[in-house]
Each structure stands twice: as C-alpha cells, then as structure tokens.
Amino acid sequence: MHISPIQNITTLPNPQFKANNRRICNKSGDLLYKTTTYFFRDDLHWDALVSLLSEKYRNTARVNVINHACSNGEEPYSLVVKLLHSLGDTAEKFFPIKAKDIDQDNINSAKAGRMGIILNDMYRINGYTKDNINTYFDYVKALNPMNDMVLSPKSNIKDKVQFTRADIFDELDTMQGHNTVLLCRNVWPYMTPEKRELLAEKLSKTLDKTSLLVTGSFDESVNIPQILKDKGFFNAGIPRTFTKK
C-alpha cells in the first residue's frame, strides 16, 4: 500500500493489543489505514483456496507466494498452517511465503513472533487443523493484560515465512509474474481511486495465467472485483480469487 507522506503518525492501540487492530493516523488525526487482522479471517475460503492451489500447481515444482499488507503475520501463518495440515510435504513448494507490509511496527511484531489472540482465534485455528493448534504454536505469557492469550509460532512454521517492510508499488516492476500467488487483501480502500486503478493495471500486466490474485471482502466496498475484471482478470473459481485468461 502506498501512502505518502506519513509524518507524526499515531498508532492506537499498542501493537501487542489482541489481534493487532490499530488505527494509523497522520498528524492531523486523519485515518490513513487500520492494521486489522486475525487468524483464518473468515472472508477467505481457506479450504477451497488450498484445494485450488493444490490442483493448479500440481505439476509445478516451485510457487512464489507473496502476502502484501500482511499486518503482524497472522494471515501468512494461517496459510502456512493450512497448507501443511492439508498437503503435508507437498506444501513445501509454496514456501517460504514472502510477507510484506508498509508498517514497520507490523513487521517488528511479526518478527518478534508474539501474536495476541482471543478465544475465537483459537477456535478457528483448531477448526482448520482438527484440534492441532499445539502442533504449530506455543502458548506464551501475555505482556498486555487485555490479551486473552498469546501465541508464538513454532520453528516448523516460523522459518516458512520471511517478513520484510515493503510498499507494493515499489515492487511492481520487479515482481515475478509467473507461478505467483499474490495475496493483497483488505487494503485497496485505503488507496486513492487513482492508485487502485494503477495497481490493477500494473498487476494485469505483471501476472500471467499461471498466477493468482487474492483479495478480501473489505475491497469489495470500492468495487475491486469489477476493476480487476475491467483489467482482464476473471474469477478463478472461488470467491475473491482472480487469474488471467
């Protein structure tokens, strides 16, 4: 997400607060973006997505997976956990996931590996892994009394995600467009209309028919599905997931 300039930003609440639901404002108090995230966010059909990835890339040796606007890492870790649980060793072709965010606090939090959760997060993780949350996460002591629980990723998933600070607009000219899965979800409404059109146009020129673009329900509030269709994308068979003809 490209937002500039950003000066004297205010972050509320603390980055360790529950599911990283912060409001980032400029010095005038105007909202720039939110960092909302949680495990297995329910606007994505995770089972269907993993089935699609398995089928589409069944004969592909290596798949480039990028998660822009990754927040503090709960989304890329959700994908790692679901891939491992469903595909076993076959999932290795999708790793490491390159997780990126414009917000340095998000990246610092992700690298620290402490993710505050509430009970619903635990239920979702157990639901998608058939009660195997302990296979992928350790429970650690909460530093913030507002957290119900804090999870720390175990080494079997932590080394499968690479976190870096990045702006998607700075990477469009060098982004790999073949056998790429790009998650760019629930961030489009924070862009100007001109930036949305530019990003859709650039992705249309970069991603080929072997690639997938995954968006979110919040993006539908600014008509992203239609914008993407106008740029040559079409639905890949599951909601909010697109490819090229």
mmCIF file of C-alpha atoms in Angstrom:
data_model
loop_
_atom_site.group_PDB
_atom_site.id
_atom_site.type_symbol
_atom_site.label_atom_id
_atom_site.label_comp_id
_atom_site.label_asym_id
_atom_site.label_seq_id
_atom_site.Cartn_x
_atom_site.Cartn_y
_atom_site.Cartn_z
ATOM 1 C CA MET A 1 0.000 0.000 0.000
ATOM 2 C CA HIS A 2 1.430 3.388 -0.993
ATOM 3 C CA ILE A 3 0.578 6.210 1.374
ATOM 4 C CA SER A 4 2.810 9.268 1.421
ATOM 5 C CA PRO A 5 3.832 11.362 3.096
ATOM 6 C CA ILE A 6 3.331 9.839 6.542
ATOM 7 C CA GLN A 7 4.579 12.006 9.387
ATOM 8 C CA ASN A 8 3.970 12.008 13.117
ATOM 9 C CA ILE A 9 1.649 9.056 12.848
ATOM 10 C CA THR A 10 -0.408 7.951 15.805
ATOM 11 C CA THR A 11 -0.907 4.251 16.481
ATOM 12 C CA LEU A 12 -3.752 3.134 18.699
ATOM 13 C CA PRO A 13 -3.782 0.765 20.490
ATOM 14 C CA ASN A 14 -0.375 -0.761 21.303
ATOM 15 C CA PRO A 15 0.969 -3.143 18.596
ATOM 16 C CA GLN A 16 0.670 -6.080 21.040
ATOM 17 C CA PHE A 17 -3.031 -5.460 21.603
ATOM 18 C CA LYS A 18 -5.064 -8.535 20.755
ATOM 19 C CA ALA A 19 -5.354 -9.198 17.008
ATOM 20 C CA ASN A 20 -3.277 -6.128 16.056
ATOM 21 C CA ASN A 21 -6.232 -3.843 15.497
ATOM 22 C CA ARG A 22 -4.521 -0.440 15.312
ATOM 23 C CA ARG A 23 -5.562 2.828 13.702
ATOM 24 C CA ILE A 24 -2.767 4.674 11.898
ATOM 25 C CA CYS A 25 -3.427 8.415 11.631
ATOM 26 C CA ASN A 26 -1.489 11.384 10.333
ATOM 27 C CA LYS A 27 -0.549 14.382 12.479
ATOM 28 C CA SER A 28 -3.968 15.937 11.816
ATOM 29 C CA GLY A 29 -5.732 12.876 13.171
ATOM 30 C CA ASP A 30 -6.974 11.689 9.768
ATOM 31 C CA LEU A 31 -7.143 7.921 9.375
ATOM 32 C CA LEU A 32 -4.552 6.536 6.977
ATOM 33 C CA TYR A 33 -5.223 2.846 7.461
ATOM 34 C CA LYS A 34 -6.039 0.146 10.005
ATOM 35 C CA THR A 35 -3.916 -2.903 10.743
ATOM 36 C CA THR A 36 -6.841 -5.221 11.478
ATOM 37 C CA THR A 37 -6.042 -8.914 11.195
ATOM 38 C CA TYR A 38 -6.771 -12.242 12.835
ATOM 39 C CA PHE A 39 -6.131 -15.920 12.212
ATOM 40 C CA PHE A 40 -8.108 -17.522 9.377
ATOM 41 C CA ARG A 41 -10.003 -14.348 8.574
ATOM 42 C CA ASP A 42 -13.448 -15.515 7.562
ATOM 43 C CA ASP A 43 -13.725 -13.631 4.270
ATOM 44 C CA LEU A 44 -11.424 -16.199 2.675
ATOM 45 C CA HIS A 45 -12.480 -19.780 1.915
ATOM 46 C CA TRP A 46 -9.313 -21.371 3.257
ATOM 47 C CA ASP A 47 -10.181 -24.983 2.437
ATOM 48 C CA ALA A 48 -11.204 -24.054 -1.091
ATOM 49 C CA LEU A 49 -8.105 -21.894 -1.561
ATOM 50 C CA VAL A 50 -5.748 -24.703 -0.578
ATOM 51 C CA SER A 51 -7.627 -27.114 -2.839
ATOM 52 C CA LEU A 52 -7.273 -24.634 -5.709
ATOM 53 C CA LEU A 53 -3.549 -24.200 -5.033
ATOM 54 C CA SER A 54 -3.047 -27.944 -4.890
ATOM 55 C CA GLU A 55 -4.829 -28.509 -8.200
ATOM 56 C CA LYS A 56 -3.495 -25.521 -10.126
ATOM 57 C CA TYR A 57 0.124 -26.153 -9.168
ATOM 58 C CA ARG A 58 0.116 -29.946 -9.010
ATOM 59 C CA ASN A 59 2.816 -30.145 -11.735
ATOM 60 C CA THR A 60 4.736 -27.034 -10.637
ATOM 61 C CA ALA A 61 7.990 -27.509 -8.746
ATOM 62 C CA ARG A 62 8.047 -24.092 -7.057
ATOM 63 C CA VAL A 63 5.353 -21.467 -6.411
ATOM 64 C CA ASN A 64 6.087 -17.864 -5.471
ATOM 65 C CA VAL A 65 3.688 -16.817 -2.676
ATOM 66 C CA ILE A 66 3.575 -13.139 -1.655
ATOM 67 C CA ASN A 67 1.375 -11.633 1.049
ATOM 68 C CA HIS A 68 1.307 -7.827 0.876
ATOM 69 C CA ALA A 69 -0.324 -5.932 3.756
ATOM 70 C CA CYS A 70 0.497 -8.922 5.962
ATOM 71 C CA SER A 71 -0.007 -6.965 9.222
ATOM 72 C CA ASN A 72 1.648 -8.798 12.148
ATOM 73 C CA GLY A 73 1.749 -12.164 10.395
ATOM 74 C CA GLU A 74 -1.452 -13.912 11.378
ATOM 75 C CA GLU A 75 -2.615 -14.204 7.764
ATOM 76 C CA PRO A 76 0.562 -15.729 6.270
ATOM 77 C CA TYR A 77 0.822 -18.088 9.237
ATOM 78 C CA SER A 78 -2.799 -19.113 8.668
ATOM 79 C CA LEU A 79 -1.907 -20.059 5.110
ATOM 80 C CA VAL A 80 1.232 -21.932 6.167
ATOM 81 C CA VAL A 81 -0.681 -23.926 8.772
ATOM 82 C CA LYS A 82 -3.497 -24.795 6.370
ATOM 83 C CA LEU A 83 -1.103 -25.826 3.602
ATOM 84 C CA LEU A 84 0.914 -28.058 5.924
ATOM 85 C CA HIS A 85 -2.145 -29.599 7.516
ATOM 86 C CA SER A 86 -3.822 -30.337 4.175
ATOM 87 C CA LEU A 87 -0.895 -31.114 1.879
ATOM 88 C CA GLY A 88 1.891 -32.348 4.150
ATOM 89 C CA ASP A 89 5.323 -32.411 2.498
ATOM 90 C CA THR A 90 3.802 -31.366 -0.835
ATOM 91 C CA ALA A 91 3.249 -27.925 0.679
ATOM 92 C CA GLU A 92 6.985 -27.205 0.672
ATOM 93 C CA LYS A 93 6.786 -25.891 -2.897
ATOM 94 C CA PHE A 94 4.847 -22.863 -1.582
ATOM 95 C CA PHE A 95 7.471 -21.839 0.990
ATOM 96 C CA PRO A 96 8.831 -19.520 2.089
ATOM 97 C CA ILE A 97 5.920 -17.115 1.921
ATOM 98 C CA LYS A 98 7.199 -13.573 1.398
ATOM 99 C CA ALA A 99 5.153 -11.473 3.821
ATOM 100 C CA LYS A 100 5.377 -7.704 3.427
ATOM 101 C CA ASP A 101 3.807 -4.633 4.994
ATOM 102 C CA ILE A 102 4.336 -0.888 4.750
ATOM 103 C CA ASP A 103 4.101 -0.526 8.548
ATOM 104 C CA GLN A 104 7.406 -1.203 10.309
ATOM 105 C CA ASP A 105 5.665 -1.852 13.645
ATOM 106 C CA ASN A 106 3.737 -4.670 11.983
ATOM 107 C CA ILE A 107 6.938 -6.216 10.654
ATOM 108 C CA ASN A 108 8.703 -5.851 14.009
ATOM 109 C CA SER A 109 5.762 -7.529 15.725
ATOM 110 C CA ALA A 110 5.719 -10.340 13.160
ATOM 111 C CA LYS A 111 9.444 -10.989 13.573
ATOM 112 C CA ALA A 112 9.088 -10.992 17.361
ATOM 113 C CA GLY A 113 6.635 -13.858 16.999
ATOM 114 C CA ARG A 114 4.152 -12.837 19.690
ATOM 115 C CA MET A 115 0.551 -12.705 18.486
ATOM 116 C CA GLY A 116 -2.233 -11.794 20.874
ATOM 117 C CA ILE A 117 -5.435 -13.730 20.242
ATOM 118 C CA ILE A 118 -8.917 -14.154 21.634
ATOM 119 C CA LEU A 119 -10.859 -17.377 22.027
ATOM 120 C CA ASN A 120 -12.382 -17.120 18.542
ATOM 121 C CA ASP A 121 -8.891 -17.229 17.026
ATOM 122 C CA MET A 122 -8.107 -20.407 18.931
ATOM 123 C CA TYR A 123 -11.395 -21.979 17.798
ATOM 124 C CA ARG A 124 -10.687 -21.100 14.148
ATOM 125 C CA ILE A 125 -7.145 -22.496 14.255
ATOM 126 C CA ASN A 126 -8.329 -25.708 15.867
ATOM 127 C CA GLY A 127 -11.215 -25.900 13.415
ATOM 128 C CA TYR A 128 -8.941 -25.735 10.388
ATOM 129 C CA THR A 129 -6.348 -28.102 11.859
ATOM 130 C CA LYS A 130 -8.661 -30.594 13.609
ATOM 131 C CA ASP A 131 -7.533 -29.531 17.100
ATOM 132 C CA ASN A 132 -3.842 -29.462 16.280
ATOM 133 C CA ILE A 133 -3.052 -25.915 17.362
ATOM 134 C CA ASN A 134 -0.240 -27.230 19.574
ATOM 135 C CA THR A 135 1.478 -28.692 16.530
ATOM 136 C CA TYR A 136 2.120 -25.216 15.178
ATOM 137 C CA PHE A 137 2.048 -22.769 18.104
ATOM 138 C CA ASP A 138 3.208 -22.392 21.682
ATOM 139 C CA TYR A 139 1.231 -20.503 24.282
ATOM 140 C CA VAL A 140 3.341 -17.770 25.904
ATOM 141 C CA LYS A 141 2.723 -15.324 28.707
ATOM 142 C CA ALA A 142 0.764 -12.234 27.707
ATOM 143 C CA LEU A 143 2.555 -8.928 28.259
ATOM 144 C CA ASN A 144 -0.644 -6.988 27.729
ATOM 145 C CA PRO A 145 -3.416 -7.750 30.266
ATOM 146 C CA MET A 146 -6.002 -7.056 27.547
ATOM 147 C CA ASN A 147 -4.892 -10.156 25.647
ATOM 148 C CA ASP A 148 -6.771 -13.386 26.300
ATOM 149 C CA MET A 149 -3.800 -15.445 25.079
ATOM 150 C CA VAL A 150 -0.583 -15.026 23.135
ATOM 151 C CA LEU A 151 0.672 -17.481 20.534
ATOM 152 C CA SER A 152 4.224 -17.899 19.322
ATOM 153 C CA PRO A 153 4.875 -19.832 16.086
ATOM 154 C CA LYS A 154 6.932 -22.983 16.440
ATOM 155 C CA SER A 155 10.023 -23.469 14.289
ATOM 156 C CA ASN A 156 8.140 -25.793 11.939
ATOM 157 C CA ILE A 157 6.185 -22.790 10.621
ATOM 158 C CA LYS A 158 8.290 -19.783 11.648
ATOM 159 C CA ASP A 159 11.011 -20.499 9.096
ATOM 160 C CA LYS A 160 8.395 -20.758 6.340
ATOM 161 C CA VAL A 161 7.593 -17.022 6.345
ATOM 162 C CA GLN A 162 10.011 -14.194 5.501
ATOM 163 C CA PHE A 163 8.911 -10.783 6.812
ATOM 164 C CA THR A 164 10.113 -7.528 5.247
ATOM 165 C CA ARG A 165 8.880 -3.943 5.155
ATOM 166 C CA ALA A 166 7.800 -3.055 1.625
ATOM 167 C CA ASP A 167 5.381 -0.965 -0.405
ATOM 168 C CA ILE A 168 3.733 -2.953 -3.183
ATOM 169 C CA PHE A 169 4.034 -0.008 -5.570
ATOM 170 C CA ASP A 170 7.817 -0.095 -5.199
ATOM 171 C CA GLU A 171 7.947 -3.755 -6.196
ATOM 172 C CA LEU A 172 5.620 -3.946 -9.185
ATOM 173 C CA ASP A 173 8.375 -3.568 -11.774
ATOM 174 C CA THR A 174 10.400 -6.437 -10.288
ATOM 175 C CA MET A 175 7.601 -8.731 -9.119
ATOM 176 C CA GLN A 176 7.673 -12.233 -10.563
ATOM 177 C CA GLY A 177 4.532 -12.772 -12.602
ATOM 178 C CA HIS A 178 4.784 -16.499 -13.384
ATOM 179 C CA ASN A 179 3.531 -19.150 -10.938
ATOM 180 C CA THR A 180 2.869 -16.433 -8.370
ATOM 181 C CA VAL A 181 0.147 -16.316 -5.721
ATOM 182 C CA LEU A 182 -0.336 -12.722 -4.549
ATOM 183 C CA LEU A 183 -2.472 -12.020 -1.500
ATOM 184 C CA CYS A 184 -3.298 -8.317 -1.439
ATOM 185 C CA ARG A 185 -6.333 -8.265 0.794
ATOM 186 C CA ASN A 186 -8.482 -5.671 2.535
ATOM 187 C CA VAL A 187 -6.114 -2.824 1.743
ATOM 188 C CA TRP A 188 -7.454 -1.369 -1.526
ATOM 189 C CA PRO A 189 -9.977 1.001 0.145
ATOM 190 C CA TYR A 190 -7.097 2.892 1.794
ATOM 191 C CA MET A 191 -5.724 3.828 -1.629
ATOM 192 C CA THR A 192 -6.931 6.717 -3.745
ATOM 193 C CA PRO A 193 -9.102 5.758 -6.730
ATOM 194 C CA GLU A 194 -6.175 6.572 -8.999
ATOM 195 C CA LYS A 195 -3.886 4.232 -7.055
ATOM 196 C CA ARG A 196 -6.434 1.422 -7.228
ATOM 197 C CA GLU A 197 -6.643 1.727 -11.000
ATOM 198 C CA LEU A 198 -2.870 1.898 -11.287
ATOM 199 C CA LEU A 199 -2.319 -1.169 -9.107
ATOM 200 C CA ALA A 200 -4.920 -3.192 -11.002
ATOM 201 C CA GLU A 201 -3.376 -2.146 -14.322
ATOM 202 C CA LYS A 202 0.159 -2.987 -13.199
ATOM 203 C CA LEU A 203 -0.866 -6.377 -11.803
ATOM 204 C CA SER A 204 -2.718 -7.163 -15.002
ATOM 205 C CA LYS A 205 0.488 -6.586 -16.958
ATOM 206 C CA THR A 206 2.662 -8.461 -14.446
ATOM 207 C CA LEU A 207 0.680 -11.571 -13.507
ATOM 208 C CA ASP A 208 0.100 -14.174 -16.195
ATOM 209 C CA LYS A 209 -2.398 -17.051 -16.416
ATOM 210 C CA THR A 210 -0.262 -19.239 -14.143
ATOM 211 C CA SER A 211 -0.742 -16.787 -11.261
ATOM 212 C CA LEU A 212 -3.492 -15.944 -8.763
ATOM 213 C CA LEU A 213 -4.538 -12.703 -7.075
ATOM 214 C CA VAL A 214 -6.436 -12.994 -3.781
ATOM 215 C CA THR A 215 -8.466 -10.059 -2.404
ATOM 216 C CA GLY A 216 -10.749 -9.502 0.602
ATOM 217 C CA SER A 217 -14.331 -8.607 1.441
ATOM 218 C CA PHE A 218 -13.388 -5.058 2.512
ATOM 219 C CA ASP A 219 -12.035 -4.480 -1.002
ATOM 220 C CA GLU A 220 -15.497 -5.012 -2.423
ATOM 221 C CA SER A 221 -16.599 -1.743 -0.808
ATOM 222 C CA VAL A 222 -14.620 0.086 -3.512
ATOM 223 C CA ASN A 223 -15.655 -2.233 -6.358
ATOM 224 C CA ILE A 224 -12.307 -4.001 -6.725
ATOM 225 C CA PRO A 225 -13.786 -7.147 -8.363
ATOM 226 C CA GLN A 226 -15.180 -5.079 -11.233
ATOM 227 C CA ILE A 227 -11.993 -3.033 -11.565
ATOM 228 C CA LEU A 228 -9.975 -6.227 -11.838
ATOM 229 C CA LYS A 229 -12.369 -7.678 -14.417
ATOM 230 C CA ASP A 230 -12.031 -4.499 -16.445
ATOM 231 C CA LYS A 231 -8.263 -5.066 -16.443
ATOM 232 C CA GLY A 232 -8.504 -8.621 -17.764
ATOM 233 C CA PHE A 233 -8.845 -10.695 -14.600
ATOM 234 C CA PHE A 234 -11.618 -13.216 -14.053
ATOM 235 C CA ASN A 235 -12.780 -15.288 -11.105
ATOM 236 C CA ALA A 236 -10.609 -18.351 -10.516
ATOM 237 C CA GLY A 237 -13.444 -20.491 -9.165
ATOM 238 C CA ILE A 238 -13.633 -19.382 -5.541
ATOM 239 C CA PRO A 239 -14.735 -16.034 -4.094
ATOM 240 C CA ARG A 240 -12.293 -13.096 -4.199
ATOM 241 C CA THR A 241 -9.653 -15.020 -6.124
ATOM 242 C CA PHE A 242 -8.690 -13.979 -9.640
ATOM 243 C CA THR A 243 -6.500 -15.076 -12.525
ATOM 244 C CA LYS A 244 -5.791 -14.085 -16.125
ATOM 245 C CA LYS A 245 -7.177 -15.726 -19.255
#
